GROMACS .gro file of C-alpha atoms in nm:
model
  197
    1MET     CA    1  -0.009  -0.043  -0.017
    2ARG     CA    2   0.151   0.331  -0.091
    3LYS     CA    3   0.132   0.648   0.217
    4LYS     CA    4  -0.045   0.898   0.119
    5ARG     CA    5   0.012   1.304   0.139
    6SER     CA    6  -0.189   1.596   0.037
    7LYS     CA    7  -0.058   1.873   0.181
    8GLN     CA    8   0.213   2.043   0.005
    9SER     CA    9   0.525   2.273   0.156
   10THR     CA   10   0.732   2.620   0.063
   11SER     CA   11   0.988   2.619   0.308
   12GLY     CA   12   1.141   2.473   0.652
   13THR     CA   13   1.194   2.743   0.967
   14THR     CA   14   1.572   2.656   1.013
   15LYS     CA   15   1.775   2.973   1.013
   16ARG     CA   16   2.076   3.052   0.754
   17GLY     CA   17   2.454   3.090   0.904
   18SER     CA   18   2.627   3.466   0.931
   19ARG     CA   19   2.859   3.481   0.599
   20ALA     CA   20   3.155   3.541   0.609
   21GLY     CA   21   3.293   3.930   0.547
   22GLY     CA   22   3.380   4.252   0.755
   23THR     CA   23   3.594   4.275   0.999
   24LYS     CA   24   3.949   4.049   1.071
   25LYS     CA   25   3.683   3.885   1.345
   26SER     CA   26   3.347   3.857   1.149
   27ALA     CA   27   3.595   3.671   0.886
   28ALA     CA   28   3.735   3.356   1.137
   29ARG     CA   29   3.340   3.364   1.271
   30GLY     CA   30   3.169   3.288   0.902
   31ALA     CA   31   3.448   3.055   0.832
   32THR     CA   32   3.338   2.830   1.069
   33VAL     CA   33   3.074   2.563   0.964
   34LYS     CA   34   2.762   2.643   1.115
   35ARG     CA   35   2.621   2.280   1.267
   36GLY     CA   36   2.332   2.205   1.490
   37ILE     CA   37   2.025   2.468   1.490
   38HIS     CA   38   2.213   2.728   1.377
   39ALA     CA   39   2.295   2.528   1.039
   40ARG     CA   40   2.087   2.624   0.732
   41TYR     CA   41   1.989   2.310   0.716
   42PRO     CA   42   2.036   2.063   1.057
   43TRP     CA   43   1.850   1.826   0.866
   44LYS     CA   44   2.108   1.713   0.640
   45GLU     CA   45   2.386   1.618   0.955
   46GLU     CA   46   2.428   1.278   1.085
   47PRO     CA   47   2.346   1.218   1.322
   48ASN     CA   48   2.062   1.443   1.361
   49PRO     CA   49   2.033   1.732   1.580
   50TYR     CA   50   1.713   1.681   1.637
   51PHE     CA   51   1.658   1.338   1.779
   52GLU     CA   52   1.796   0.991   1.865
   53LEU     CA   53   1.659   0.657   1.743
   54ARG     CA   54   1.570   0.370   2.073
   55SER     CA   55   1.341   0.084   2.122
   56SER     CA   56   0.965   0.316   2.120
   57GLU     CA   57   0.608   0.118   2.278
   58ILE     CA   58   0.449   0.148   1.944
   59GLN     CA   59   0.632  -0.023   1.710
   60GLY     CA   60   0.994  -0.151   1.732
   61THR     CA   61   1.225   0.125   1.709
   62GLY     CA   62   1.087   0.474   1.706
   63ALA     CA   63   1.288   0.842   1.696
   64PHE     CA   64   1.272   1.099   2.021
   65ALA     CA   65   1.321   1.426   2.045
   66THR     CA   66   1.687   1.555   2.223
   67ARG     CA   67   1.548   1.907   2.210
   68THR     CA   68   1.265   2.089   2.177
   69ILE     CA   69   1.139   2.126   1.864
   70ARG     CA   70   0.995   2.462   1.798
   71LYS     CA   71   0.652   2.373   1.575
   72GLY     CA   72   0.739   2.411   1.192
   73THR     CA   73   1.109   2.310   1.237
   74ARG     CA   74   1.178   2.077   0.910
   75ILE     CA   75   1.345   1.781   1.100
   76ILE     CA   76   1.455   1.519   0.822
   77GLU     CA   77   1.394   1.479   0.497
   78TYR     CA   78   1.264   1.123   0.431
   79LEU     CA   79   1.537   0.964   0.190
   80GLY     CA   80   1.533   0.639  -0.003
   81GLN     CA   81   1.585   0.492  -0.342
   82ARG     CA   82   1.300   0.706  -0.610
   83ILE     CA   83   1.108   0.365  -0.748
   84SER     CA   84   0.820   0.308  -0.945
   85TRP     CA   85   0.498   0.189  -0.870
   86ARG     CA   86   0.529  -0.111  -1.050
   87THR     CA   87   0.886  -0.202  -0.929
   88ALA     CA   88   0.763  -0.115  -0.545
   89ASP     CA   89   0.447  -0.387  -0.596
   90LYS     CA   90   0.692  -0.615  -0.754
   91ARG     CA   91   0.934  -0.549  -0.482
   92TYR     CA   92   0.672  -0.563  -0.162
   93ASP     CA   93   0.344  -0.803  -0.228
   94ASP     CA   94   0.099  -0.744   0.113
   95GLU     CA   95  -0.069  -1.116   0.020
   96LYS     CA   96   0.295  -1.297   0.103
   97MET     CA   97   0.363  -1.048   0.442
   98SER     CA   98   0.248  -1.219   0.781
   99ARG     CA   99   0.247  -0.846   0.876
  100HIS     CA  100   0.232  -0.529   0.673
  101HIS     CA  101   0.605  -0.345   0.671
  102THR     CA  102   0.727  -0.127   0.444
  103PHE     CA  103   0.931   0.181   0.383
  104LEU     CA  104   0.767   0.307   0.105
  105PHE     CA  105   0.634   0.645   0.043
  106THR     CA  106   0.429   0.852  -0.230
  107VAL     CA  107   0.611   1.114  -0.442
  108ASP     CA  108   0.330   1.140  -0.668
  109ASP     CA  109   0.100   0.913  -0.865
  110ASP     CA  110   0.406   0.778  -1.090
  111THR     CA  111   0.696   0.757  -0.824
  112CYS     CA  112   0.816   0.646  -0.449
  113ILE     CA  113   1.078   0.620  -0.213
  114ASP     CA  114   1.194   0.317  -0.050
  115ALA     CA  115   1.359   0.394   0.265
  116GLY     CA  116   1.452   0.037   0.279
  117VAL     CA  117   1.688   0.094   0.029
  118ASN     CA  118   1.978   0.388   0.051
  119GLY     CA  119   1.735   0.500   0.343
  120ASN     CA  120   1.808   0.731   0.624
  121ASP     CA  121   1.647   0.750   0.997
  122ALA     CA  122   1.333   0.933   0.856
  123ARG     CA  123   1.247   0.552   0.783
  124PHE     CA  124   1.221   0.485   1.139
  125LEU     CA  125   0.943   0.775   1.279
  126ASN     CA  126   0.641   0.582   1.378
  127HIS     CA  127   0.283   0.653   1.287
  128SER     CA  128   0.043   0.786   1.537
  129CYS     CA  129  -0.333   0.913   1.471
  130ASP     CA  130  -0.265   1.199   1.657
  131PRO     CA  131   0.091   1.345   1.576
  132ASN     CA  132   0.289   1.591   1.643
  133CYS     CA  133   0.490   1.575   1.328
  134GLU     CA  134   0.374   1.641   0.976
  135ALA     CA  135   0.515   1.481   0.589
  136ILE     CA  136   0.512   1.755   0.330
  137ASN     CA  137   0.591   1.736  -0.034
  138ASP     CA  138   0.811   2.021  -0.128
  139ARG     CA  139   0.871   2.038  -0.480
  140LYS     CA  140   0.862   1.605  -0.487
  141ARG     CA  141   1.113   1.610  -0.176
  142ILE     CA  142   0.945   1.468   0.112
  143PHE     CA  143   1.020   1.644   0.455
  144ILE     CA  144   0.888   1.600   0.796
  145GLU     CA  145   0.820   1.862   0.990
  146ALA     CA  146   0.711   1.960   1.326
  147LYS     CA  147   0.296   2.031   1.377
  148LYS     CA  148   0.338   2.139   1.681
  149THR     CA  149   0.628   2.254   1.978
  150ILE     CA  150   0.760   1.940   2.073
  151PRO     CA  151   0.884   1.848   2.409
  152ALA     CA  152   1.229   1.657   2.437
  153GLY     CA  153   1.262   1.317   2.548
  154THR     CA  154   0.921   1.272   2.333
  155GLU     CA  155   0.885   1.042   2.057
  156LEU     CA  156   0.820   1.181   1.666
  157VAL     CA  157   0.496   1.001   1.544
  158TYR     CA  158   0.275   1.155   1.234
  159ASP     CA  159   0.029   1.014   1.083
  160TYR     CA  160   0.094   0.735   0.793
  161GLN     CA  161  -0.290   0.800   0.611
  162TYR     CA  162  -0.219   0.472   0.416
  163GLU     CA  163  -0.416   0.505   0.091
  164ARG     CA  164  -0.772   0.362   0.122
  165THR     CA  165  -0.984   0.214  -0.111
  166ASP     CA  166  -1.362   0.085  -0.196
  167ASP     CA  167  -1.242  -0.311  -0.186
  168HIS     CA  168  -1.113  -0.279   0.169
  169THR     CA  169  -1.189  -0.534   0.366
  170ALA     CA  170  -1.217  -0.589   0.740
  171ALA     CA  171  -0.919  -0.862   0.694
  172ASP     CA  172  -0.735  -0.514   0.567
  173GLU     CA  173  -0.828  -0.384   0.849
  174ARG     CA  174  -0.679  -0.556   1.109
  175PHE     CA  175  -0.356  -0.601   0.819
  176TYR     CA  176  -0.265  -0.239   0.865
  177LYS     CA  177  -0.396  -0.208   1.243
  178CYS     CA  178  -0.175   0.149   1.429
  179ARG     CA  179  -0.047   0.068   1.815
  180CYS     CA  180  -0.031   0.384   1.859
  181GLY     CA  181  -0.249   0.383   2.157
  182SER     CA  182  -0.379   0.741   2.142
  183PRO     CA  183  -0.719   0.823   2.281
  184GLN     CA  184  -0.800   0.890   1.893
  185CYS     CA  185  -0.663   0.654   1.753
  186ARG     CA  186  -0.897   0.505   1.466
  187GLY     CA  187  -0.780   0.113   1.508
  188THR     CA  188  -0.591   0.185   1.154
  189ILE     CA  189  -0.283   0.334   0.972
  190LEU     CA  190  -0.498   0.364   0.682
  191ALA     CA  191  -0.653   0.751   0.577
  192PRO     CA  192  -0.965   0.794   0.763
  193GLU     CA  193  -1.286   0.701   0.631
  194SER     CA  194  -1.453   0.939   0.386
  195SER     CA  195  -1.783   1.132   0.537
  196ASP     CA  196  -1.895   1.177   0.177
  197GLY     CA  197  -2.055   0.823   0.187
   0.00000   0.00000   0.00000
């Protein structure tokens, strides 16, 4: 199945580093590379300055904030091999899995990202029906951003909203079971049912 996202964004909220120039003092300061929260793209750093990986009560390994993350912060880009959906369907056959487990992420109708191949730590962010992060499609690149201010120590989660079709059954609901434990849990990582009926 495909992780569908509908939200779009323009840019993150990270700060730009200082430019070199002016006095010798400022030139020396500008010559040093800004890192962490002062870098223009801190989500490109390894290790990521915003979170660490630990065991999660939701499932397997999760990402936990190492500092307070302000609302709107671009935390990490979702990286991996870009493949067609035809290739993805051949690579991962849900009917042959005892439980659902892939790292596929929809880019558009033709392309997805398989973070199981050349992926980064973004693939370890778990699903929640009450998320503190959201996935943003910015010019066909997927970024995870803070949906609200997140205190240090909190697990970073977003709503996977797997594509739901009319032929999904009760067995499919169980196959895509949600384990987020939120009071708002809808019981599945599939997208909410349409109210259009």
